[in-house]
Tab-separated table of N, CA and C in Angstrom:
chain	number	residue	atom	x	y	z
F	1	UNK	N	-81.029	122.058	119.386
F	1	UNK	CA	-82.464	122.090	119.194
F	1	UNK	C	-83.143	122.939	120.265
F	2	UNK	N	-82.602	122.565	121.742
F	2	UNK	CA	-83.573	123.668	122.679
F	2	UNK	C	-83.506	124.975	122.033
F	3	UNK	N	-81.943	125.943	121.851
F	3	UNK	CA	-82.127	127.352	121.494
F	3	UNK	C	-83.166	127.303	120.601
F	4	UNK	N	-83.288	126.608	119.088
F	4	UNK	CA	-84.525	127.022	118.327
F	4	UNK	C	-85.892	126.846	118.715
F	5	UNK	N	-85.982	125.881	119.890
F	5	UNK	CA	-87.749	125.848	120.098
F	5	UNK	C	-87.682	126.668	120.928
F	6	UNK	N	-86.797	126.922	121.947
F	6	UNK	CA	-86.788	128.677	122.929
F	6	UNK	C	-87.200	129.874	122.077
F	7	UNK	N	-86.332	130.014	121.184
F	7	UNK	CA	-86.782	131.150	120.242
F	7	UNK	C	-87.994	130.568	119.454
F	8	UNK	N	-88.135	129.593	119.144
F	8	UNK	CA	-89.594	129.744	118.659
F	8	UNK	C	-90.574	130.106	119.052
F	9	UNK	N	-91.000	129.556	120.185
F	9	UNK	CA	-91.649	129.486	121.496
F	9	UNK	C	-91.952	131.075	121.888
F	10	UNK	N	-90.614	131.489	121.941
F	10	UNK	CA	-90.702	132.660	122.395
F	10	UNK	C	-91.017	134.096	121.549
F	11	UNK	N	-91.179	133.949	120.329
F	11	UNK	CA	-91.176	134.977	119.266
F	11	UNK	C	-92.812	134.938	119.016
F	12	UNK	N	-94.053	133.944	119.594
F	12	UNK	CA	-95.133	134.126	119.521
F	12	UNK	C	-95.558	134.256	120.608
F	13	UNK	N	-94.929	133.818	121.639
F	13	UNK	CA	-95.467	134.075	122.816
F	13	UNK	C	-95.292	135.765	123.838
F	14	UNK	N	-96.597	136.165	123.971
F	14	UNK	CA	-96.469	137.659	124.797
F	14	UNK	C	-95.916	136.759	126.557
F	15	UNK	N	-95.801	137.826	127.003
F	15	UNK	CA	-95.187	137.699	128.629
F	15	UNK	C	-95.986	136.965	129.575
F	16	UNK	N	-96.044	135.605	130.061
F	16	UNK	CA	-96.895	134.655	130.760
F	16	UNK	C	-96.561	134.572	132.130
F	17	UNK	N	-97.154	134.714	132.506
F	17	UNK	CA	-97.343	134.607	134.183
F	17	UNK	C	-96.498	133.218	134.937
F	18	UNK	N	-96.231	133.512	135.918
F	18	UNK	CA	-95.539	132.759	136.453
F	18	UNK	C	-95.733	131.131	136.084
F	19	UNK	N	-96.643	131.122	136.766
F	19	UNK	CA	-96.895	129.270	136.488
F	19	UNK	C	-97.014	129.079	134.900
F	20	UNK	N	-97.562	129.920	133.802
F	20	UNK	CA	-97.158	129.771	132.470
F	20	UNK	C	-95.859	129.529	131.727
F	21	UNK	N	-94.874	130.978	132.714
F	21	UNK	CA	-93.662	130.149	132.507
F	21	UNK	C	-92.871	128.981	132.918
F	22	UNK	N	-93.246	128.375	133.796
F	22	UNK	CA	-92.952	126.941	134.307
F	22	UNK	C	-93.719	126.340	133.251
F	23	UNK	N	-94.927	126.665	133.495
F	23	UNK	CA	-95.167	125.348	132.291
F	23	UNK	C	-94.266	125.360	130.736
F	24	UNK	N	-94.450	126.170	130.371
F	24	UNK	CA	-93.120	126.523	129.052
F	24	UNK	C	-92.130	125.970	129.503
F	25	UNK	N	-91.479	125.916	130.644
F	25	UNK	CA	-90.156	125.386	130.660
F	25	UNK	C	-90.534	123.664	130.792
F	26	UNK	N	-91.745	123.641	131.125
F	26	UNK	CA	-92.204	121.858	131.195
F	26	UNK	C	-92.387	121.142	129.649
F	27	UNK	N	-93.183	122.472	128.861
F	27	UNK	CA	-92.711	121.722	127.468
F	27	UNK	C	-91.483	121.930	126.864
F	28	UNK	N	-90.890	122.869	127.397
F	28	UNK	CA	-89.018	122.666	126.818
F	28	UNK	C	-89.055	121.397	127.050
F	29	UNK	N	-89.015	121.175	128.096
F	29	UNK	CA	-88.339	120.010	128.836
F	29	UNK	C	-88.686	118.706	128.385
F	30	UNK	N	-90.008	118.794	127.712
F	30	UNK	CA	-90.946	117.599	126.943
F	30	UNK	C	-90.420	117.374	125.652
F	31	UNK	N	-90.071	118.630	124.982
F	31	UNK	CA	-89.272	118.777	123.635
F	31	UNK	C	-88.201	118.344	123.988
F	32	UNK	N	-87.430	118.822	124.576
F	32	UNK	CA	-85.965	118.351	124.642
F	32	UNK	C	-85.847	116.826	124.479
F	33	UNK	N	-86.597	116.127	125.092
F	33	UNK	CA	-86.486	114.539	125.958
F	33	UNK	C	-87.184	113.861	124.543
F	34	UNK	N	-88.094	114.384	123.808
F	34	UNK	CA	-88.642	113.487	122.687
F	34	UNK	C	-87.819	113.460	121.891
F	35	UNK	N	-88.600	112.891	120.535
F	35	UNK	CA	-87.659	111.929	119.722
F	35	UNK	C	-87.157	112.831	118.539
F	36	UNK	N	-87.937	114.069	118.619
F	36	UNK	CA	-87.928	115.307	117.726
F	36	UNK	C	-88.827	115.099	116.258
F	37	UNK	N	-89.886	114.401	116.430
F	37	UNK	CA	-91.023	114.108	115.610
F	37	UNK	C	-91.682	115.314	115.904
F	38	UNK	N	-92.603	115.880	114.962
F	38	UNK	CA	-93.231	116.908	115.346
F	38	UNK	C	-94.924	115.897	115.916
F	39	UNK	N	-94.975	114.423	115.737
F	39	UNK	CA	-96.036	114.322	116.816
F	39	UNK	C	-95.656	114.006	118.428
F	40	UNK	N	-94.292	113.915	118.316
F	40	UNK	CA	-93.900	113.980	119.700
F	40	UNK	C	-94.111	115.504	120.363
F	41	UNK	N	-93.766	115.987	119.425
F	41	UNK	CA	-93.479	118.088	119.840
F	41	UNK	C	-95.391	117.957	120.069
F	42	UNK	N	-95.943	117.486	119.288
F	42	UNK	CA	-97.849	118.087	119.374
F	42	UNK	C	-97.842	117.478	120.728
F	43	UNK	N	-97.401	116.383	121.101
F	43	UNK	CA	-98.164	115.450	122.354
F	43	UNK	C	-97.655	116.439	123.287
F	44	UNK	N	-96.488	117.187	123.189
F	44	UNK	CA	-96.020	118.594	124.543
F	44	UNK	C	-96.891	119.619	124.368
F	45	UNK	N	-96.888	119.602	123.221
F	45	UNK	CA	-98.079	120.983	123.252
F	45	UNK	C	-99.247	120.927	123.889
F	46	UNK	N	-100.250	119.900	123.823
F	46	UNK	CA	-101.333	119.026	124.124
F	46	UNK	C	-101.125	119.299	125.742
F	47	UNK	N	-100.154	119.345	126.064
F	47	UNK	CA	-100.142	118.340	127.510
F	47	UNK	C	-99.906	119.788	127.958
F	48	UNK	N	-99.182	120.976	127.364
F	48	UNK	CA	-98.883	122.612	127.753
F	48	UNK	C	-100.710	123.265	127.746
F	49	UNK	N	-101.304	122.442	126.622
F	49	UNK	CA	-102.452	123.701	126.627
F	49	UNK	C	-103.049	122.951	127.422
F	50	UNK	N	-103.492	121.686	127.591
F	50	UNK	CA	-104.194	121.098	129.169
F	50	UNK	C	-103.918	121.757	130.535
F	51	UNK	N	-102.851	122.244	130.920
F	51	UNK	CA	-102.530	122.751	131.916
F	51	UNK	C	-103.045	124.149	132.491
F	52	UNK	N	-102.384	124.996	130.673
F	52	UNK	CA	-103.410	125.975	130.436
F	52	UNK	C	-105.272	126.108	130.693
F	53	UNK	N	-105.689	125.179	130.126
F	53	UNK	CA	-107.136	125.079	130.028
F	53	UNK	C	-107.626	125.012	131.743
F	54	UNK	N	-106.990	123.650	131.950
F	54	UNK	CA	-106.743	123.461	133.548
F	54	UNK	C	-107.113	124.743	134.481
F	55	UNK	N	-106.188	125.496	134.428
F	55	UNK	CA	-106.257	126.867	134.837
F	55	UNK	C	-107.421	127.782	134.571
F	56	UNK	N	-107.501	127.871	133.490
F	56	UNK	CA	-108.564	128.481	133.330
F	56	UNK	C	-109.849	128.428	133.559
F	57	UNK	N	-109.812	127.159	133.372
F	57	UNK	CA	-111.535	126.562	134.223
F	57	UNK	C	-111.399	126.656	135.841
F	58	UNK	N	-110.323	126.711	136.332
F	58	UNK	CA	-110.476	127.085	137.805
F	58	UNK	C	-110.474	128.114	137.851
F	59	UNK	N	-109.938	129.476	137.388
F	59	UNK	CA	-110.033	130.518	137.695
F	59	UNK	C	-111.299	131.150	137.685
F	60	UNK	N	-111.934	130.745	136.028
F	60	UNK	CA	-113.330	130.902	135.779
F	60	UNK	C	-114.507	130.752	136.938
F	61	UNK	N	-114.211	129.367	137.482
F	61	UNK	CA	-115.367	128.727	138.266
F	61	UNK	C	-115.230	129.663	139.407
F	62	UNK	N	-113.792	129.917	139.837
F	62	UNK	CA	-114.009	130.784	141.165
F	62	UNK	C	-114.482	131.918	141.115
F	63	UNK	N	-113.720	132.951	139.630
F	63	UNK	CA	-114.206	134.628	139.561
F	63	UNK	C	-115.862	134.281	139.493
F	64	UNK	N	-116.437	133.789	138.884
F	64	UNK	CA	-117.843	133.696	138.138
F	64	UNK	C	-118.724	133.280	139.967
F	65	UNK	N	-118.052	132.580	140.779
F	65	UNK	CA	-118.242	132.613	141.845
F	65	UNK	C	-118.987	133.357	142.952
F	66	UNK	N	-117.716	134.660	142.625
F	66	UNK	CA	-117.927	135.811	143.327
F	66	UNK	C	-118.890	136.669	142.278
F	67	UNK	N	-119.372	136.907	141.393
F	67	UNK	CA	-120.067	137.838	140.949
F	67	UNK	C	-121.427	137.836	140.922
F	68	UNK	N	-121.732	138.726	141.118
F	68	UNK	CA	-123.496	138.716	140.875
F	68	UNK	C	-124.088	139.719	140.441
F	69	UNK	N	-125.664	139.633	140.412
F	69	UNK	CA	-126.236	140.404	139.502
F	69	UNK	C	-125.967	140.642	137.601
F	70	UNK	N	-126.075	141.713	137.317
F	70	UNK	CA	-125.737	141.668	136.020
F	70	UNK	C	-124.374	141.644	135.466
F	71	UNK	N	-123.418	141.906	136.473
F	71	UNK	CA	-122.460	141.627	136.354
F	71	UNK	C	-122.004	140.345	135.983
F	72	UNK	N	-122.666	139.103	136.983
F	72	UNK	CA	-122.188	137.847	136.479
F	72	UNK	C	-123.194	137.459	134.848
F	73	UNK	N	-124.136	138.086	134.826
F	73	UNK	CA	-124.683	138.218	133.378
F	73	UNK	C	-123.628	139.064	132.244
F	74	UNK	N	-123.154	139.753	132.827
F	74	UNK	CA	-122.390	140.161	131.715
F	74	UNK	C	-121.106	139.322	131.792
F	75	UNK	N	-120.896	138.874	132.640
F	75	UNK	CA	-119.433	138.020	133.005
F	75	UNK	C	-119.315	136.968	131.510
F	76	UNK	N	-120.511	136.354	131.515
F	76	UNK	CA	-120.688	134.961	131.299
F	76	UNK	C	-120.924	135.361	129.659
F	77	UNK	N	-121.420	136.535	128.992
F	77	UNK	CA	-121.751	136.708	128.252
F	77	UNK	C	-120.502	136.616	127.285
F	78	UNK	N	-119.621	137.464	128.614
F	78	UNK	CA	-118.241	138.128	127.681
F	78	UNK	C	-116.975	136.928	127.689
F	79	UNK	N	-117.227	135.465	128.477
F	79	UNK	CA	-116.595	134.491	128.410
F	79	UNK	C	-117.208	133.219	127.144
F	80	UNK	N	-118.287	133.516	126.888
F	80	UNK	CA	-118.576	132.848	126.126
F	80	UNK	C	-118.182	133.219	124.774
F	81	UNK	N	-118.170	134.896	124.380
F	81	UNK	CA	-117.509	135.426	123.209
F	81	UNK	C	-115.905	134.972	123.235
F	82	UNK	N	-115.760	134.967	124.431
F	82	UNK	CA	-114.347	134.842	124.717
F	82	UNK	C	-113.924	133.541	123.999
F	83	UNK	N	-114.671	132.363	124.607
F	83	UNK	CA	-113.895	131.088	123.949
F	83	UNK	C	-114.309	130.673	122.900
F	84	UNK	N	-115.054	131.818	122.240
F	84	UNK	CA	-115.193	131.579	120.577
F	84	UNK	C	-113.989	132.320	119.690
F	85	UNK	N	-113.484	133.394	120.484
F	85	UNK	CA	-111.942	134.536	119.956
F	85	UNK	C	-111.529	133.472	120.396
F	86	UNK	N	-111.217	132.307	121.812
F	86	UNK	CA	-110.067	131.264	121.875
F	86	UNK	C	-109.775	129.996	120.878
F	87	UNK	N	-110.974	129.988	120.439
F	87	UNK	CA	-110.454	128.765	119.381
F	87	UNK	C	-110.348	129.465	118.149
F	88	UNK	N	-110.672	130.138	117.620
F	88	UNK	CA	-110.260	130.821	116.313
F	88	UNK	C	-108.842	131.586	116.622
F	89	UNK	N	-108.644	131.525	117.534
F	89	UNK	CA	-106.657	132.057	117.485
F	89	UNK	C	-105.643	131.403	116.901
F	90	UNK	N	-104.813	131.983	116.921
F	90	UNK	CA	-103.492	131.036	116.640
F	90	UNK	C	-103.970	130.082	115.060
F	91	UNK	N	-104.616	130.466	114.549
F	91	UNK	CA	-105.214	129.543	113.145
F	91	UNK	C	-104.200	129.602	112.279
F	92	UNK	N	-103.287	130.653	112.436
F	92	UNK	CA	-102.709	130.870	110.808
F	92	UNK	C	-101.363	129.895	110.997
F	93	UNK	N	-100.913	129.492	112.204
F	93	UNK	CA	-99.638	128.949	112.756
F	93	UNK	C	-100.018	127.502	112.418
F	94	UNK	N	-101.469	126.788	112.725
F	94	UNK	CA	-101.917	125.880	112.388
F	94	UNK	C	-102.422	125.136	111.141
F	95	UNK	N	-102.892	126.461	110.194
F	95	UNK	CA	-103.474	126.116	109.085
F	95	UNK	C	-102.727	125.386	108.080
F	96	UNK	N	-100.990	125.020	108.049
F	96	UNK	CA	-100.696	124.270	107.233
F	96	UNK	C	-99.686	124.842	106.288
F	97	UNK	N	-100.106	126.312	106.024
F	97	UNK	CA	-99.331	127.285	105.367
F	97	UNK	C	-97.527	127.348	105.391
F	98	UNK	N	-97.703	127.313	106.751
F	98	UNK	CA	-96.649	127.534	107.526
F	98	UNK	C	-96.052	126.340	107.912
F	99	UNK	N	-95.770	125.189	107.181
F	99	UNK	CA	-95.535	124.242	107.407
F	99	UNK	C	-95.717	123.617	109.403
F	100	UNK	N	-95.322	121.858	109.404
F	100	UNK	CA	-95.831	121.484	110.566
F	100	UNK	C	-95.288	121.816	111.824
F	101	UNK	N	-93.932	122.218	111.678
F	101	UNK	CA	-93.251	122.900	112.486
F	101	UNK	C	-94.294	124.055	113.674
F	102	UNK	N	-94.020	124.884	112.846
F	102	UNK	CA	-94.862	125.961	113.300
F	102	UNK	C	-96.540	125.815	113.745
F	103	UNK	N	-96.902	124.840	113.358
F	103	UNK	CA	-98.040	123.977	113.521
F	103	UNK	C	-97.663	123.603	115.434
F	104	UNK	N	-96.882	123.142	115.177
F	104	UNK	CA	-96.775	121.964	116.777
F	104	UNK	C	-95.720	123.095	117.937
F	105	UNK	N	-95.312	123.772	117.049
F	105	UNK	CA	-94.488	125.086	118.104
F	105	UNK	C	-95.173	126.446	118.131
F	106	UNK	N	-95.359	127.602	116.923
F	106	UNK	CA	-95.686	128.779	117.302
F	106	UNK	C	-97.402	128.897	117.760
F	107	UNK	N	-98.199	127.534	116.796
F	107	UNK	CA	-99.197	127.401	117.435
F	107	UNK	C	-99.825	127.693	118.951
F	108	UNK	N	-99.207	126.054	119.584
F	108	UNK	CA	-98.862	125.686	120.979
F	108	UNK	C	-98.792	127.185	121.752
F	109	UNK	N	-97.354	127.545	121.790
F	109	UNK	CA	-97.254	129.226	122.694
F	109	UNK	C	-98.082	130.287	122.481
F	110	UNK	N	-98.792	130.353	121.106
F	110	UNK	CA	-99.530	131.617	121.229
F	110	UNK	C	-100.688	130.857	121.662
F	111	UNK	N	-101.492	129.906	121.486
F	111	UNK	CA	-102.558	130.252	122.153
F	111	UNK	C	-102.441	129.558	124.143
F	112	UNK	N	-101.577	129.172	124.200
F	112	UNK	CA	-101.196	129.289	125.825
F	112	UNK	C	-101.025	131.240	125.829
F	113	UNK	N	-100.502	131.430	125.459
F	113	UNK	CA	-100.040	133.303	125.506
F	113	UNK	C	-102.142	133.600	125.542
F	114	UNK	N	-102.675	133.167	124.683
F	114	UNK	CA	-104.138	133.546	124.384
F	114	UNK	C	-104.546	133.529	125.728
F	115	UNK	N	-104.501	132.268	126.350
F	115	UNK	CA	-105.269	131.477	127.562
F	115	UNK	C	-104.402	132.139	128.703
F	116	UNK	N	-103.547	132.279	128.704
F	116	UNK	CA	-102.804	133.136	130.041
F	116	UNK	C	-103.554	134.433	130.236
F	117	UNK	N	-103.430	135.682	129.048
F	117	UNK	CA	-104.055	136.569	129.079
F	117	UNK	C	-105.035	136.294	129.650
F	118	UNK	N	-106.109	135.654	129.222
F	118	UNK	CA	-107.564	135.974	129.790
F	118	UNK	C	-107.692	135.366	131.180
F	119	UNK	N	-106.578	134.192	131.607
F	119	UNK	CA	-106.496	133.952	133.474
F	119	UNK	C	-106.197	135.294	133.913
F	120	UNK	N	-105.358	135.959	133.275
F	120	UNK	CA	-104.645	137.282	134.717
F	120	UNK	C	-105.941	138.447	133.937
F	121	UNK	N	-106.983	138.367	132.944
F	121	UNK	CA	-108.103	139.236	133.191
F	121	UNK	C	-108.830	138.712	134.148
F	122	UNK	N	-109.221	137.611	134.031
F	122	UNK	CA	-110.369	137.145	135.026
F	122	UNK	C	-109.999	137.200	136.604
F	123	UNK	N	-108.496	136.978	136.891
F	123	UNK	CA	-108.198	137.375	138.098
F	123	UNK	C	-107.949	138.600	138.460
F	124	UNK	N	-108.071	139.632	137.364
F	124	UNK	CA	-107.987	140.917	138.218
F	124	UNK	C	-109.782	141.209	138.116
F	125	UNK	N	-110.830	140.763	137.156
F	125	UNK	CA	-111.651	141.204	137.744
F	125	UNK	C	-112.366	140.464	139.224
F	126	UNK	N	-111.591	139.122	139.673
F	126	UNK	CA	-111.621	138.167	141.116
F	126	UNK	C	-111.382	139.516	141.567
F	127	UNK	N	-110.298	140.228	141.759
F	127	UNK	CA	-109.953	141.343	142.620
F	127	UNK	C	-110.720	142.237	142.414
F	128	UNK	N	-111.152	142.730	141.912
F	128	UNK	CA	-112.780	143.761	141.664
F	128	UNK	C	-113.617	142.824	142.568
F	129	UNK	N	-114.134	141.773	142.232
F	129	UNK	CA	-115.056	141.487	143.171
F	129	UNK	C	-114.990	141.250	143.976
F	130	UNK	N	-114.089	141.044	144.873
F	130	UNK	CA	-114.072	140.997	146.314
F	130	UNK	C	-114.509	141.658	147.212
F	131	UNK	N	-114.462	142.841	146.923
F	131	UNK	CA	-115.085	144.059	147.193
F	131	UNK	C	-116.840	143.928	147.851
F	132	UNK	N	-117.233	142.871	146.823
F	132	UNK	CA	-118.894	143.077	146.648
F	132	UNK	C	-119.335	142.157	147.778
């Protein structure tokens, strides 16, 4: 069972940053140990994109921190579009189509893959603003 949720996991997911991949290996590790219910597999997922989210609201609070002027006006503008593209992601893995499987696995990794991306944007524009 691990090789197929590895390759599952891994065939939606783009290249995640360090602590992303630990966390991936934390929901391997959550998958592995459950009962192989796919609401056991959702409760890893759950607990993968919390971590995710986690992150992201800290990164947010700090970049948004450092910025000012219209910049942090445009910051805020382009995070708010942002977590309207974040919840409409990953829909088609979820919608049912694709049976529940793919629901509680390719779901899960792509939109952690979603939420990673936009931590290592927001931290390279942290590194732009430092500057200011």
């Amino acid at each position: 069972m691990a090789v197929f949720l590895t390759l599952a996991a891994g065939g939606a997911s783009p290249a995640f940053s360090e602590d992303s991949d630990r966390w991936e290996k934390d929901w391997q590790s959550c998958m592995d140990k459950s009962d192989g219910s796919n609401a056991a597999w959702g409760g890893c997922g759950q607990q993968w994109l919390k971590r995710e989210d986690d992150k992201l609201n800290a990164t947010w609070k700090k970049v948004f921190e450092q910025a000012t002027g219209q910049t942090k006006t445009d910051l805020l503008a382009e995070q708010r579009l942002w977590n309207t593209y974040k919840e409409g992601s990953c829909q088609l893995y979820a919608n049912g189509d694709w049976g529940a499987e793919r629901a509680v696995l390719d779901y899960v990794s792509c939109r952690a893959g979603v939420i990673d991306k936009r931590i290592t944007d927001l931290e390279s524009y942290g590194e732009l603003f430092k500057g200011n």
